[in-house]
């Protein structure tokens, strides 16, 4: 599970560094979703649901996804306020627009008929990029998007495994996306099963480590208290 900084007082410099890492992660999420969308293999469950609804009501994806997140954040405020931070705002406001921007860039250069091999490549690349980005912004520890906070909140209350809670959540979202005529494809179903395990693996093996090392590069007086060296040690 991605590391969070609940209850920790962070210095302004560390918040800025972690927020920049979260911003990069959200941009990578947008790229991964656009790769799957333009590759014709479906998108992640939440984007599929939001795309279906936005098409039905005639709104842009970015605008509807922002409203959907605003609705979900009410539950987070009530049951998981510690998951709200700068990263929450970054994800809420920018993810939908990043998907739209990257999709517009990729669409003209991706062939209409990729074939089975091409679709498989775009699926594997897309899900890896998407989940790496999700792991990156969550590992930054400055807040979680409302949709991504649902599974950790349930884990906190029940101690169920994150990967299984996230999988059930994504499967329910895929079903809703299909009912709303969203772009559900093999990639959507696959991400429903693999998002949890991949995000957890990327967080534990890569992004949590990188965030810790980047924070360690800050001058000692700019770090939060828990990252400062104890002068009595050594």
CSV table of C-alpha atoms in Angstrom, one decimal:
chain,number,residue,atom,x,y,z
A,1,UNK,CA,0.0,0.0,0.0
A,2,UNK,CA,1.2,3.5,-0.8
A,3,UNK,CA,2.8,5.4,2.1
A,4,UNK,CA,0.9,8.3,3.6
A,5,UNK,CA,2.0,11.1,5.9
A,6,UNK,CA,-1.0,11.2,8.2
A,7,UNK,CA,-0.5,13.2,11.3
A,8,UNK,CA,3.1,14.3,10.3
A,9,UNK,CA,4.1,17.9,10.2
A,10,UNK,CA,6.0,18.5,7.0
A,11,UNK,CA,8.2,21.5,6.3
A,12,UNK,CA,7.2,23.8,3.4
A,13,UNK,CA,10.1,22.6,1.3
A,14,UNK,CA,9.2,19.0,1.8
A,15,UNK,CA,5.5,19.7,0.9
A,16,UNK,CA,6.7,21.4,-2.3
A,17,UNK,CA,8.9,18.5,-3.2
A,18,UNK,CA,6.3,15.9,-2.5
A,19,UNK,CA,3.7,17.9,-4.3
A,20,UNK,CA,5.9,18.2,-7.4
A,21,UNK,CA,6.3,14.4,-7.3
A,22,UNK,CA,2.5,14.0,-7.0
A,23,UNK,CA,2.0,16.3,-10.0
A,24,UNK,CA,4.4,14.2,-12.1
A,25,UNK,CA,2.5,11.1,-11.0
A,26,UNK,CA,-0.8,12.6,-12.1
A,27,UNK,CA,0.6,13.5,-15.5
A,28,UNK,CA,1.9,9.9,-15.9
A,29,UNK,CA,-1.6,8.7,-15.0
A,30,UNK,CA,-3.0,10.8,-17.8
A,31,UNK,CA,-0.5,9.5,-20.2
A,32,UNK,CA,-1.2,5.8,-19.3
A,33,UNK,CA,-4.9,6.3,-19.6
A,34,UNK,CA,-4.5,8.0,-23.0
A,35,UNK,CA,-2.3,5.2,-24.3
A,36,UNK,CA,-5.0,2.7,-23.4
A,37,UNK,CA,-7.8,4.9,-24.7
A,38,UNK,CA,-6.2,5.7,-28.1
A,39,UNK,CA,-5.0,2.1,-28.4
A,40,UNK,CA,-8.6,1.0,-28.3
A,41,UNK,CA,-8.2,-1.4,-25.4
A,42,UNK,CA,-10.4,0.5,-22.9
A,43,UNK,CA,-9.3,2.7,-20.0
A,44,UNK,CA,-9.1,2.3,-16.2
A,45,UNK,CA,-12.5,1.7,-14.5
A,46,UNK,CA,-13.0,5.2,-13.1
A,47,UNK,CA,-12.1,6.9,-16.3
A,48,UNK,CA,-14.3,4.6,-18.2
A,49,UNK,CA,-17.2,5.4,-15.9
A,50,UNK,CA,-16.6,9.2,-16.1
A,51,UNK,CA,-16.2,9.0,-19.9
A,52,UNK,CA,-19.5,7.2,-20.3
A,53,UNK,CA,-21.3,9.7,-18.1
A,54,UNK,CA,-19.7,12.8,-19.7
A,55,UNK,CA,-20.7,11.5,-23.1
A,56,UNK,CA,-24.2,10.9,-22.0
A,57,UNK,CA,-24.6,14.4,-20.6
A,58,UNK,CA,-22.5,16.2,-23.2
A,59,UNK,CA,-19.8,17.5,-20.9
A,60,UNK,CA,-16.0,17.3,-21.3
A,61,UNK,CA,-14.3,14.5,-19.5
A,62,UNK,CA,-12.2,16.9,-17.4
A,63,UNK,CA,-15.2,18.9,-16.2
A,64,UNK,CA,-17.4,15.9,-15.3
A,65,UNK,CA,-14.5,14.1,-13.6
A,66,UNK,CA,-13.8,17.2,-11.5
A,67,UNK,CA,-17.5,17.2,-10.4
A,68,UNK,CA,-17.5,13.5,-9.7
A,69,UNK,CA,-14.4,13.9,-7.5
A,70,UNK,CA,-16.0,16.8,-5.7
A,71,UNK,CA,-19.0,14.5,-4.9
A,72,UNK,CA,-16.8,11.6,-3.7
A,73,UNK,CA,-14.6,13.9,-1.5
A,74,UNK,CA,-17.6,14.3,0.8
A,75,UNK,CA,-17.2,10.7,1.9
A,76,UNK,CA,-13.5,11.2,2.3
A,77,UNK,CA,-14.0,14.2,4.5
A,78,UNK,CA,-16.3,12.2,6.7
A,79,UNK,CA,-14.4,8.9,7.0
A,80,UNK,CA,-10.9,9.6,5.8
A,81,UNK,CA,-9.9,13.2,6.3
A,82,UNK,CA,-6.3,12.3,6.7
A,83,UNK,CA,-6.1,11.3,3.0
A,84,UNK,CA,-6.9,14.9,1.9
A,85,UNK,CA,-4.0,17.2,0.9
A,86,UNK,CA,-2.4,19.0,-2.0
A,87,UNK,CA,-2.2,15.8,-3.9
A,88,UNK,CA,-6.0,15.4,-3.7
A,89,UNK,CA,-6.5,18.8,-5.4
A,90,UNK,CA,-3.9,18.0,-8.0
A,91,UNK,CA,-5.5,14.7,-8.9
A,92,UNK,CA,-9.1,16.0,-8.8
A,93,UNK,CA,-8.4,19.0,-11.0
A,94,UNK,CA,-5.9,17.8,-13.5
A,95,UNK,CA,-6.3,14.1,-14.2
A,96,UNK,CA,-9.2,14.4,-16.6
A,97,UNK,CA,-7.5,17.2,-18.5
A,98,UNK,CA,-4.2,15.4,-18.7
A,99,UNK,CA,-6.0,12.4,-20.3
A,100,UNK,CA,-7.7,14.7,-22.8
A,101,UNK,CA,-4.4,16.5,-23.7
A,102,UNK,CA,-2.3,13.3,-24.1
A,103,UNK,CA,-5.1,11.6,-26.0
A,104,UNK,CA,-5.1,14.6,-28.5
A,105,UNK,CA,-1.4,14.3,-28.9
A,106,UNK,CA,-1.4,10.5,-29.4
A,107,UNK,CA,-4.5,10.1,-31.6
A,108,UNK,CA,-3.0,11.5,-34.8
A,109,UNK,CA,0.1,9.2,-34.7
A,110,UNK,CA,-1.6,5.9,-33.7
A,111,UNK,CA,-2.8,3.8,-36.6
A,112,UNK,CA,-6.5,3.0,-36.6
A,113,UNK,CA,-5.9,-0.7,-37.1
A,114,UNK,CA,-3.3,-1.8,-34.6
A,115,UNK,CA,-4.0,-5.5,-34.9
A,116,UNK,CA,-4.0,-7.9,-32.0
A,117,UNK,CA,-0.2,-7.5,-31.3
A,118,UNK,CA,-0.4,-3.8,-31.4
A,119,UNK,CA,-3.4,-3.7,-29.0
A,120,UNK,CA,-1.6,-6.1,-26.6
A,121,UNK,CA,1.4,-3.8,-26.7
A,122,UNK,CA,-0.7,-0.6,-26.0
A,123,UNK,CA,-2.5,-2.5,-23.2
A,124,UNK,CA,0.7,-3.6,-21.4
A,125,UNK,CA,2.4,-0.2,-21.8
A,126,UNK,CA,-0.8,1.7,-20.8
A,127,UNK,CA,-1.5,-0.2,-17.6
A,128,UNK,CA,2.1,-0.2,-16.5
A,129,UNK,CA,2.4,3.6,-17.1
A,130,UNK,CA,-1.0,4.3,-15.5
A,131,UNK,CA,-0.3,2.2,-12.3
A,132,UNK,CA,3.2,3.6,-12.0
A,133,UNK,CA,1.7,7.1,-12.1
A,134,UNK,CA,-0.9,6.2,-9.5
A,135,UNK,CA,1.7,4.7,-7.3
A,136,UNK,CA,3.9,7.8,-7.7
A,137,UNK,CA,1.3,10.4,-6.6
A,138,UNK,CA,0.0,8.2,-3.8
A,139,UNK,CA,3.6,7.6,-2.5
A,140,UNK,CA,4.2,11.3,-2.4
A,141,UNK,CA,2.1,11.3,0.7
A,142,UNK,CA,0.4,14.7,0.2
A,143,UNK,CA,-3.1,13.5,-0.3
A,144,UNK,CA,-5.1,10.9,-2.3
A,145,UNK,CA,-7.8,11.4,-4.9
A,146,UNK,CA,-11.3,10.6,-3.6
A,147,UNK,CA,-11.7,7.5,-5.7
A,148,UNK,CA,-8.2,6.2,-4.7
A,149,UNK,CA,-8.9,6.9,-1.1
A,150,UNK,CA,-11.9,4.6,-0.9
A,151,UNK,CA,-9.9,1.4,-0.7
A,152,UNK,CA,-7.4,2.7,1.9
A,153,UNK,CA,-10.3,4.0,4.0
A,154,UNK,CA,-11.9,0.5,4.0
A,155,UNK,CA,-8.6,-1.1,4.8
A,156,UNK,CA,-8.1,1.3,7.8
A,157,UNK,CA,-11.5,0.3,9.1
A,158,UNK,CA,-11.4,-3.4,8.4
A,159,UNK,CA,-7.8,-4.4,7.9
A,160,UNK,CA,-8.7,-6.3,4.7
A,161,UNK,CA,-5.9,-6.5,2.1
A,162,UNK,CA,-5.6,-3.4,0.0
A,163,UNK,CA,-5.2,-5.3,-3.2
A,164,UNK,CA,-8.5,-7.2,-2.7
A,165,UNK,CA,-10.5,-4.2,-1.6
A,166,UNK,CA,-9.2,-2.2,-4.6
A,167,UNK,CA,-10.0,-5.1,-7.0
A,168,UNK,CA,-13.6,-5.3,-5.7
A,169,UNK,CA,-14.0,-1.5,-6.0
A,170,UNK,CA,-12.7,-1.5,-9.5
A,171,UNK,CA,-15.0,-4.4,-10.6
A,172,UNK,CA,-18.0,-2.6,-9.3
A,173,UNK,CA,-16.9,0.6,-11.2
A,174,UNK,CA,-16.4,-1.4,-14.4
A,175,UNK,CA,-19.9,-2.7,-14.1
A,176,UNK,CA,-21.2,0.9,-13.7
A,177,UNK,CA,-19.1,2.1,-16.7
A,178,UNK,CA,-20.6,-0.7,-18.9
A,179,UNK,CA,-24.1,0.3,-17.9
A,180,UNK,CA,-23.3,4.0,-18.8
A,181,UNK,CA,-21.8,2.9,-22.2
A,182,UNK,CA,-18.3,3.9,-21.2
A,183,UNK,CA,-15.2,2.8,-23.2
A,184,UNK,CA,-15.0,-0.6,-21.5
A,185,UNK,CA,-12.5,-3.0,-23.1
A,186,UNK,CA,-10.1,-5.8,-22.2
A,187,UNK,CA,-7.9,-3.1,-20.6
A,188,UNK,CA,-10.7,-2.0,-18.4
A,189,UNK,CA,-11.3,-5.5,-17.0
A,190,UNK,CA,-7.6,-6.2,-16.7
A,191,UNK,CA,-7.0,-3.0,-14.8
A,192,UNK,CA,-9.9,-3.9,-12.4
A,193,UNK,CA,-7.9,-7.0,-11.4
A,194,UNK,CA,-4.4,-5.7,-11.6
A,195,UNK,CA,-4.5,-2.1,-10.4
A,196,UNK,CA,-4.3,-3.0,-6.7
A,197,UNK,CA,-1.4,-5.5,-7.0
A,198,UNK,CA,0.6,-3.3,-9.4
A,199,UNK,CA,0.1,0.0,-7.5
A,200,UNK,CA,1.1,-1.8,-4.3
A,201,UNK,CA,4.2,-3.3,-6.0
A,202,UNK,CA,5.3,0.0,-7.6
A,203,UNK,CA,4.8,1.8,-4.3
A,204,UNK,CA,6.8,-0.7,-2.2
A,205,UNK,CA,9.6,-1.3,-4.7
A,206,UNK,CA,10.1,2.0,-6.4
A,207,UNK,CA,8.1,5.2,-5.6
A,208,UNK,CA,8.2,5.1,-1.8
A,209,UNK,CA,11.9,4.5,-2.0
A,210,UNK,CA,12.4,7.4,-4.5
A,211,UNK,CA,10.4,9.8,-2.4
A,212,UNK,CA,12.4,9.0,0.7
A,213,UNK,CA,15.7,9.5,-1.2
A,214,UNK,CA,14.5,12.8,-2.7
A,215,UNK,CA,13.5,14.1,0.8
A,216,UNK,CA,16.9,13.0,2.0
A,217,UNK,CA,18.5,15.2,-0.5
A,218,UNK,CA,17.0,18.3,1.0
A,219,UNK,CA,19.3,20.4,3.3
A,220,UNK,CA,18.7,19.2,6.8
A,221,UNK,CA,17.2,22.5,8.0
A,222,UNK,CA,14.5,22.2,5.2
A,223,UNK,CA,13.4,18.7,6.2
A,224,UNK,CA,10.5,17.9,8.4
A,225,UNK,CA,11.5,16.8,11.9
A,226,UNK,CA,11.1,13.0,11.3
A,227,UNK,CA,13.7,13.2,8.5
A,228,UNK,CA,16.3,15.1,10.4
A,229,UNK,CA,19.4,13.3,11.6
A,230,UNK,CA,19.6,12.9,15.4
A,231,UNK,CA,22.9,14.7,16.5
A,232,UNK,CA,23.1,12.3,19.5
A,233,UNK,CA,23.4,9.3,17.2
A,234,UNK,CA,26.6,8.0,15.8
